[in-house]
């Protein structure tokens, strides 16, 4: 008999044998498996590849627009955290 980890059992809890995982559950399960079998260097390499691919397919305006959005979201988060602490 194959031992099943607790992580994998939670996906099957309360399900009938023929029930399938949702797309979200399937992605989460795959992500957890990948995280267990790869190290920090793996994620750095795929992040670098993704960044290089994005740079090839987008222009300066793309980065400016996204930078502005990020700055707005960051500013909103800072304002909210300051309000909570007051």
Coordinates of C-alpha atoms in Angstrom, one line a residue:
X1 CA 0.0 0.0 0.0
X2 CA 1.3 3.5 -0.9
X3 CA 1.4 6.0 1.9
X4 CA -0.6 9.1 1.2
X5 CA 0.6 12.4 2.7
X6 CA -1.8 14.5 4.7
X7 CA -1.5 17.2 2.1
X8 CA -2.9 15.0 -0.6
X9 CA -5.6 13.5 1.6
X10 CA -7.2 16.9 2.1
X11 CA -8.0 17.1 -1.6
X12 CA -10.0 13.8 -1.3
X13 CA -11.7 14.4 2.0
X14 CA -15.5 14.2 1.6
X15 CA -15.3 13.3 -2.1
X16 CA -16.7 10.4 -3.9
X17 CA -14.2 8.2 -5.7
X18 CA -15.2 9.6 -9.2
X19 CA -15.3 13.3 -8.2
X20 CA -12.6 15.3 -9.9
X21 CA -10.5 18.1 -8.4
X22 CA -11.4 21.7 -9.4
X23 CA -9.0 23.6 -11.5
X24 CA -8.0 25.6 -8.5
X25 CA -7.4 22.5 -6.3
X26 CA -5.4 20.8 -9.1
X27 CA -3.2 23.9 -9.5
X28 CA -2.7 24.1 -5.8
X29 CA -1.8 20.4 -5.6
X30 CA 0.7 20.8 -8.4
X31 CA 2.2 23.9 -6.9
X32 CA 2.7 22.2 -3.6
X33 CA 4.4 19.2 -5.3
X34 CA 6.7 21.5 -7.3
X35 CA 7.6 23.5 -4.2
X36 CA 8.6 20.2 -2.4
X37 CA 10.8 19.0 -5.3
X38 CA 12.5 22.3 -6.3
X39 CA 14.7 24.8 -4.5
X40 CA 15.2 28.5 -4.4
X41 CA 17.5 28.4 -7.5
X42 CA 14.7 26.8 -9.6
X43 CA 12.3 29.7 -8.8
X44 CA 15.0 32.3 -9.5
X45 CA 15.8 30.8 -12.9
X46 CA 12.1 30.6 -14.0
X47 CA 11.5 34.1 -12.7
X48 CA 14.5 35.4 -14.7
X49 CA 13.2 33.6 -17.8
X50 CA 9.8 35.1 -17.4
X51 CA 11.2 38.6 -16.9
X52 CA 13.3 38.3 -20.0
X53 CA 10.3 37.0 -22.0
X54 CA 8.2 39.9 -20.8
X55 CA 10.9 42.4 -21.6
X56 CA 11.1 41.1 -25.2
X57 CA 7.3 41.3 -25.7
X58 CA 6.5 44.7 -24.0
X59 CA 7.7 48.2 -24.4
X60 CA 8.6 51.0 -22.0
X61 CA 4.9 52.1 -21.7
X62 CA 3.9 48.7 -20.3
X63 CA 6.4 49.1 -17.5
X64 CA 5.5 52.7 -16.8
X65 CA 1.8 51.8 -16.5
X66 CA 2.4 48.9 -14.3
X67 CA 4.8 50.8 -12.1
X68 CA 2.2 53.5 -11.6
X69 CA -0.4 50.9 -10.7
X70 CA 2.0 49.3 -8.2
X71 CA 2.8 52.6 -6.7
X72 CA -0.9 53.4 -6.2
X73 CA -1.6 50.0 -4.7
X74 CA 1.4 50.3 -2.4
X75 CA 0.3 53.8 -1.3
X76 CA -3.3 52.6 -0.6
X77 CA -1.9 49.7 1.5
X78 CA 0.3 52.0 3.5
X79 CA -2.6 54.4 4.1
X80 CA -4.8 51.6 5.3
X81 CA -2.2 50.2 7.7
X82 CA -1.6 53.7 9.1
X83 CA -5.3 54.1 9.7
X84 CA -5.5 50.8 11.6
X85 CA -2.5 51.8 13.8
X86 CA -4.0 55.2 14.7

